[in-house]
Amino acid sequence: MEALKEKWTISRIILYLTIALITFLIFYPFMYCIAYSLSGSKEVMTRNVTFLPIGFTIENYLRVFKQNHLVSSLVISVLRTLGGIIGTLIVTGLAAYAMSKRTLPGRRIISFILIIPMYITGGLIPSYVLMYKLHLVNNFWVFILPNVFWAFNMLLMRTYFEGIPESLLESAKLDGAGEIKILLRIILPLSMPIIAVIAMYSGVWQWNAWFDSMLYITSADLKPLQAILQEMIKASSTSMMQMAQGGGKAAAQGSTEAVRMATLVFTTLPIVCIYPFFQKYFVQGIMIGAVKA
């Protein structure tokens, strides 16, 4: 018994050490970016920055906040993220609920049609022509309407809905509940884990998206935060190269790297702060969806 107890203790220590190592490897890049962004240009060029900033300064963040369209782009990013989450949950939830009905006529054919875009895209030029014909070019709704439905999210939510006992739904129907009432009063309250997962997926994608703004948006007032920061990094690189030609090559390169790290921290921090509130549902939804799939 003592030998068994000692063996269990050793295995637990090894397990905890392994988890600690994995956690460190995951968090170290972000810690490195924070330290890098708070370090001075000369110190950055020495490559001695590890966990703590050297030559502490917030100049890199001030350069980020001095951008002309930063506030409007931040508002656009927040609005497109919230709008994308709401639109995705409504459209995906309704589609998943309908597709979870085994008595739905043409269920397999509809599923096949919905899955096709996961593997075959329309291409950039046809997509642009379509957005132009729909008057979505240089329009805020181009960020939301084309992205409210994803087949993968629908399949994941449909699988979760199918796991809800049919007897529960039949009991509700016997009590006079219609499809809308069943969806709002029974299905959705029991599906909070998967709803949180879909919301997290959609929110992270919408917050990090920038390529669609390059294709469909030319007005600076409609560009999201990611696009503005990317342009800022390019402009910073150009100005730093001009400074480098004047003899300040090392400091210029260091400043550019520090600004890039500051922009990375600035764009990542909101998602990192929000995630702990969704962690419980996120983990549950992933586990349940994986088992049921």
Tab-separated table of C-alpha atoms in Angstrom:
chain	number	residue	atom	x	y	z
A	1	MET	CA	0.000	0.000	0.000
A	2	GLU	CA	2.832	2.389	0.867
A	3	ALA	CA	4.589	1.592	-2.417
A	4	LEU	CA	1.361	2.235	-4.309
A	5	LYS	CA	0.863	5.527	-2.474
A	6	GLU	CA	4.431	6.648	-3.222
A	7	LYS	CA	4.028	5.719	-6.886
A	8	TRP	CA	0.825	7.740	-7.093
A	9	THR	CA	2.540	10.729	-5.496
A	10	ILE	CA	5.428	10.612	-7.949
A	11	SER	CA	3.079	10.316	-10.919
A	12	ARG	CA	1.074	13.275	-9.666
A	13	ILE	CA	4.230	15.372	-9.289
A	14	ILE	CA	5.261	14.491	-12.838
A	15	LEU	CA	1.769	15.385	-14.054
A	16	TYR	CA	1.820	18.764	-12.317
A	17	LEU	CA	5.291	19.541	-13.631
A	18	THR	CA	4.192	18.660	-17.153
A	19	ILE	CA	1.115	20.885	-16.876
A	20	ALA	CA	3.245	23.719	-15.490
A	21	LEU	CA	5.709	23.366	-18.378
A	22	ILE	CA	2.945	23.381	-20.983
A	23	THR	CA	1.331	26.412	-19.326
A	24	PHE	CA	4.657	28.243	-19.359
A	25	LEU	CA	5.206	27.465	-23.049
A	26	ILE	CA	1.733	28.800	-23.849
A	27	PHE	CA	1.984	32.021	-21.835
A	28	TYR	CA	5.632	32.855	-22.486
A	29	PRO	CA	5.135	34.301	-26.001
A	30	PHE	CA	2.483	36.700	-24.697
A	31	MET	CA	4.621	37.662	-21.694
A	32	TYR	CA	7.524	38.209	-24.077
A	33	CYS	CA	5.407	40.495	-26.276
A	34	ILE	CA	4.349	42.584	-23.260
A	35	ALA	CA	7.939	42.949	-22.037
A	36	TYR	CA	9.110	43.734	-25.571
A	37	SER	CA	6.441	46.401	-26.087
A	38	LEU	CA	7.349	48.153	-22.816
A	39	SER	CA	11.092	48.220	-23.532
A	40	GLY	CA	13.112	51.012	-25.104
A	41	SER	CA	14.345	50.870	-28.697
A	42	LYS	CA	18.022	50.458	-27.843
A	43	GLU	CA	17.306	47.777	-25.264
A	44	VAL	CA	15.172	45.874	-27.749
A	45	MET	CA	18.029	45.761	-30.236
A	46	THR	CA	20.269	44.092	-27.660
A	47	ARG	CA	17.876	41.123	-27.602
A	48	ASN	CA	18.153	40.919	-23.824
A	49	VAL	CA	14.419	41.279	-23.166
A	50	THR	CA	12.912	38.129	-21.645
A	51	PHE	CA	10.274	38.325	-18.901
A	52	LEU	CA	10.612	41.909	-17.717
A	53	PRO	CA	10.898	45.089	-19.813
A	54	ILE	CA	14.275	46.801	-20.006
A	55	GLY	CA	14.331	50.582	-20.132
A	56	PHE	CA	10.629	50.769	-19.270
A	57	THR	CA	8.642	53.078	-21.548
A	58	ILE	CA	5.093	53.421	-22.844
A	59	GLU	CA	6.175	55.317	-25.944
A	60	ASN	CA	5.326	52.376	-28.187
A	61	TYR	CA	1.721	52.356	-26.975
A	62	LEU	CA	1.484	56.129	-27.333
A	63	ARG	CA	2.506	55.766	-30.971
A	64	VAL	CA	-0.298	53.255	-31.422
A	65	PHE	CA	-2.912	55.540	-29.829
A	66	LYS	CA	-1.798	58.566	-31.865
A	67	GLN	CA	-3.249	57.126	-35.041
A	68	ASN	CA	-5.992	59.328	-36.512
A	69	HIS	CA	-8.617	56.645	-37.096
A	70	LEU	CA	-7.841	54.449	-34.114
A	71	VAL	CA	-10.991	55.334	-32.135
A	72	SER	CA	-13.338	54.887	-35.101
A	73	SER	CA	-11.647	51.618	-36.066
A	74	LEU	CA	-11.994	50.368	-32.495
A	75	VAL	CA	-15.714	51.172	-32.594
A	76	ILE	CA	-16.052	49.384	-35.935
A	77	SER	CA	-14.281	46.294	-34.575
A	78	VAL	CA	-16.484	46.195	-31.478
A	79	LEU	CA	-19.676	46.677	-33.508
A	80	ARG	CA	-18.745	44.056	-36.107
A	81	THR	CA	-17.810	41.604	-33.361
A	82	LEU	CA	-21.071	42.076	-31.453
A	83	GLY	CA	-23.133	42.136	-34.639
A	84	GLY	CA	-21.357	39.074	-35.979
A	85	ILE	CA	-21.972	37.130	-32.768
A	86	ILE	CA	-25.670	38.034	-32.644
A	87	GLY	CA	-26.206	37.336	-36.345
A	88	THR	CA	-24.323	34.045	-36.215
A	89	LEU	CA	-26.252	32.796	-33.189
A	90	ILE	CA	-29.619	33.682	-34.735
A	91	VAL	CA	-28.992	32.277	-38.215
A	92	THR	CA	-26.952	29.271	-37.104
A	93	GLY	CA	-29.345	28.451	-34.266
A	94	LEU	CA	-32.414	28.509	-36.502
A	95	ALA	CA	-30.691	26.465	-39.208
A	96	ALA	CA	-29.341	23.931	-36.710
A	97	TYR	CA	-32.738	23.511	-35.064
A	98	ALA	CA	-34.402	22.881	-38.418
A	99	MET	CA	-31.674	20.466	-39.515
A	100	SER	CA	-31.913	18.560	-36.228
A	101	LYS	CA	-35.421	17.429	-37.192
A	102	ARG	CA	-35.089	13.968	-38.723
A	103	THR	CA	-38.496	14.369	-40.364
A	104	LEU	CA	-37.353	17.418	-42.363
A	105	PRO	CA	-37.927	16.723	-46.092
A	106	GLY	CA	-34.678	16.681	-48.087
A	107	ARG	CA	-32.572	16.849	-44.924
A	108	ARG	CA	-29.578	15.047	-46.426
A	109	ILE	CA	-29.627	17.064	-49.638
A	110	ILE	CA	-29.819	20.344	-47.733
A	111	SER	CA	-26.948	19.252	-45.478
A	112	PHE	CA	-24.840	18.391	-48.519
A	113	ILE	CA	-25.546	21.772	-50.123
A	114	LEU	CA	-24.662	23.624	-46.914
A	115	ILE	CA	-21.395	21.712	-46.519
A	116	ILE	CA	-20.141	22.425	-50.074
A	117	PRO	CA	-18.878	25.978	-49.255
A	118	MET	CA	-16.647	24.468	-46.550
A	119	TYR	CA	-14.513	22.902	-49.285
A	120	ILE	CA	-15.223	24.973	-52.410
A	121	THR	CA	-15.166	28.775	-52.386
A	122	GLY	CA	-16.458	31.154	-54.998
A	123	GLY	CA	-13.134	32.974	-55.448
A	124	LEU	CA	-12.159	36.578	-54.782
A	125	ILE	CA	-13.411	38.151	-58.011
A	126	PRO	CA	-16.876	36.521	-57.945
A	127	SER	CA	-17.162	37.398	-54.254
A	128	TYR	CA	-16.316	41.037	-54.937
A	129	VAL	CA	-18.787	41.196	-57.831
A	130	LEU	CA	-21.485	39.717	-55.606
A	131	MET	CA	-20.802	42.204	-52.814
A	132	TYR	CA	-20.839	45.029	-55.363
A	133	LYS	CA	-24.178	43.932	-56.799
A	134	LEU	CA	-25.608	43.750	-53.283
A	135	HIS	CA	-24.338	47.308	-52.585
A	136	LEU	CA	-22.174	46.055	-49.730
A	137	VAL	CA	-18.881	47.554	-50.945
A	138	ASN	CA	-17.875	50.341	-48.555
A	139	ASN	CA	-20.778	49.307	-46.365
A	140	PHE	CA	-20.530	48.251	-42.717
A	141	TRP	CA	-22.859	45.301	-43.309
A	142	VAL	CA	-20.251	43.618	-45.500
A	143	PHE	CA	-18.544	42.591	-42.254
A	144	ILE	CA	-21.628	40.837	-40.886
A	145	LEU	CA	-24.069	39.579	-43.526
A	146	PRO	CA	-21.661	37.344	-45.523
A	147	ASN	CA	-20.342	35.766	-42.311
A	148	VAL	CA	-23.441	35.008	-40.248
A	149	PHE	CA	-23.570	31.379	-41.396
A	150	TRP	CA	-20.789	28.818	-41.151
A	151	ALA	CA	-21.551	25.188	-41.950
A	152	PHE	CA	-19.147	23.939	-39.281
A	153	ASN	CA	-20.939	25.912	-36.562
A	154	MET	CA	-24.291	24.661	-37.802
A	155	LEU	CA	-23.136	21.033	-37.729
A	156	LEU	CA	-21.738	21.438	-34.233
A	157	MET	CA	-24.941	23.023	-32.941
A	158	ARG	CA	-27.144	20.530	-34.773
A	159	THR	CA	-25.266	17.644	-33.174
A	160	TYR	CA	-25.839	19.195	-29.766
A	161	PHE	CA	-29.560	19.722	-30.433
A	162	GLU	CA	-29.933	16.094	-31.518
A	163	GLY	CA	-28.623	15.009	-28.111
A	164	ILE	CA	-31.562	16.623	-26.298
A	165	PRO	CA	-34.072	13.881	-25.332
A	166	GLU	CA	-36.940	13.675	-27.793
A	167	SER	CA	-39.297	12.772	-24.955
A	168	LEU	CA	-38.753	16.229	-23.475
A	169	LEU	CA	-39.809	17.875	-26.712
A	170	GLU	CA	-42.826	15.589	-27.076
A	171	SER	CA	-43.954	16.491	-23.570
A	172	ALA	CA	-43.761	20.167	-24.446
A	173	LYS	CA	-45.839	19.584	-27.587
A	174	LEU	CA	-48.485	17.754	-25.554
A	175	ASP	CA	-48.689	20.819	-23.321
A	176	GLY	CA	-49.455	22.949	-26.366
A	177	ALA	CA	-46.005	24.414	-27.039
A	178	GLY	CA	-45.177	25.315	-30.626
A	179	GLU	CA	-41.805	25.116	-32.362
A	180	ILE	CA	-40.823	28.686	-31.459
A	181	LYS	CA	-41.734	28.207	-27.809
A	182	ILE	CA	-39.858	24.896	-27.672
A	183	LEU	CA	-36.798	26.537	-29.189
A	184	LEU	CA	-36.840	29.527	-26.827
A	185	ARG	CA	-37.975	27.834	-23.620
A	186	ILE	CA	-36.344	24.389	-23.859
A	187	ILE	CA	-33.683	24.075	-26.558
A	188	LEU	CA	-31.778	27.303	-25.960
A	189	PRO	CA	-31.625	27.114	-22.124
A	190	LEU	CA	-30.275	23.558	-22.385
A	191	SER	CA	-27.754	24.554	-25.056
A	192	MET	CA	-25.851	27.349	-23.306
A	193	PRO	CA	-22.471	25.516	-23.521
A	194	ILE	CA	-22.603	25.134	-27.303
A	195	ILE	CA	-24.015	28.658	-27.705
A	196	ALA	CA	-21.036	30.013	-25.763
A	197	VAL	CA	-18.675	28.040	-28.006
A	198	ILE	CA	-20.249	29.383	-31.208
A	199	ALA	CA	-20.232	32.912	-29.782
A	200	MET	CA	-16.552	32.560	-28.885
A	201	TYR	CA	-15.654	31.211	-32.333
A	202	SER	CA	-17.554	33.990	-34.088
A	203	GLY	CA	-16.270	36.722	-31.780
A	204	VAL	CA	-12.612	35.750	-32.126
A	205	TRP	CA	-12.912	35.470	-35.903
A	206	GLN	CA	-14.691	38.818	-36.264
A	207	TRP	CA	-12.234	40.589	-33.969
A	208	ASN	CA	-9.179	39.286	-35.816
A	209	ALA	CA	-10.570	39.640	-39.351
A	210	TRP	CA	-8.912	42.178	-41.630
A	211	PHE	CA	-8.752	40.610	-45.100
A	212	ASP	CA	-12.367	41.446	-45.969
A	213	SER	CA	-11.692	45.117	-45.236
A	214	MET	CA	-8.864	45.046	-47.779
A	215	LEU	CA	-11.234	43.699	-50.426
A	216	TYR	CA	-14.414	45.659	-49.836
A	217	ILE	CA	-13.521	48.790	-47.838
A	218	THR	CA	-11.676	51.875	-49.078
A	219	SER	CA	-13.042	54.413	-46.584
A	220	ALA	CA	-10.773	54.838	-43.562
A	221	ASP	CA	-13.818	55.474	-41.346
A	222	LEU	CA	-15.093	51.930	-41.972
A	223	LYS	CA	-11.859	50.033	-41.523
A	224	PRO	CA	-11.623	47.801	-38.444
A	225	LEU	CA	-8.897	47.960	-35.857
A	226	GLN	CA	-6.847	45.145	-37.350
A	227	ALA	CA	-6.654	46.852	-40.743
A	228	ILE	CA	-5.678	50.212	-39.226
A	229	LEU	CA	-2.971	48.628	-37.103
A	230	GLN	CA	-1.599	46.745	-40.076
A	231	GLU	CA	-1.370	49.974	-42.045
A	232	MET	CA	0.267	51.615	-39.044
A	233	ILE	CA	2.892	48.884	-38.885
A	234	LYS	CA	3.632	49.307	-42.591
A	235	ALA	CA	3.894	53.083	-42.212
A	236	SER	CA	6.094	52.649	-39.148
A	237	SER	CA	8.364	50.291	-41.052
A	238	THR	CA	8.689	52.804	-43.884
A	239	SER	CA	9.500	55.691	-41.552
A	240	MET	CA	11.958	53.582	-39.616
A	241	MET	CA	13.723	52.622	-42.830
A	242	GLN	CA	14.045	56.295	-43.679
A	243	MET	CA	15.502	56.921	-40.227
A	244	ALA	CA	17.861	54.022	-40.711
A	245	GLN	CA	19.244	55.605	-43.863
A	246	GLY	CA	20.096	58.609	-41.724
A	247	GLY	CA	22.316	56.546	-39.454
A	248	GLY	CA	19.931	55.336	-36.755
A	249	LYS	CA	19.516	51.873	-38.156
A	250	ALA	CA	19.688	49.904	-34.904
A	251	ALA	CA	17.343	52.201	-32.987
A	252	ALA	CA	14.948	52.358	-35.925
A	253	GLN	CA	14.694	48.595	-36.214
A	254	GLY	CA	14.276	48.290	-32.465
A	255	SER	CA	11.481	50.862	-32.415
A	256	THR	CA	9.682	49.098	-35.252
A	257	GLU	CA	9.828	45.760	-33.467
A	258	ALA	CA	8.614	47.301	-30.211
A	259	VAL	CA	5.677	49.001	-31.948
A	260	ARG	CA	4.715	45.738	-33.596
A	261	MET	CA	4.689	44.021	-30.230
A	262	ALA	CA	2.580	46.855	-28.794
A	263	THR	CA	0.007	46.471	-31.559
A	264	LEU	CA	-0.072	42.720	-30.981
A	265	VAL	CA	-0.739	43.191	-27.270
A	266	PHE	CA	-3.333	45.891	-27.941
A	267	THR	CA	-5.345	43.701	-30.322
A	268	THR	CA	-5.043	40.508	-28.277
A	269	LEU	CA	-5.767	41.881	-24.813
A	270	PRO	CA	-9.577	42.305	-25.222
A	271	ILE	CA	-10.053	38.656	-26.197
A	272	VAL	CA	-7.775	37.518	-23.374
A	273	CYS	CA	-9.795	39.552	-20.864
A	274	ILE	CA	-13.154	38.241	-22.092
A	275	TYR	CA	-12.203	34.570	-22.383
A	276	PRO	CA	-12.239	33.729	-18.617
A	277	PHE	CA	-15.949	34.593	-18.472
A	278	PHE	CA	-16.676	32.049	-21.246
A	279	GLN	CA	-14.146	29.422	-20.207
A	280	LYS	CA	-16.623	27.228	-18.323
A	281	TYR	CA	-19.075	26.982	-21.206
A	282	PHE	CA	-16.305	26.863	-23.779
A	283	VAL	CA	-14.670	23.759	-22.279
A	284	GLN	CA	-18.019	22.036	-21.742
A	285	GLY	CA	-19.148	22.730	-25.290
A	286	ILE	CA	-15.918	21.475	-26.830
A	287	MET	CA	-16.007	18.252	-24.813
A	288	ILE	CA	-19.679	17.571	-25.453
A	289	GLY	CA	-19.430	18.429	-29.138
A	290	ALA	CA	-16.387	16.183	-29.577
A	291	VAL	CA	-18.038	13.232	-27.816
A	292	LYS	CA	-21.315	13.562	-29.688
A	293	ALA	CA	-19.623	14.104	-33.045
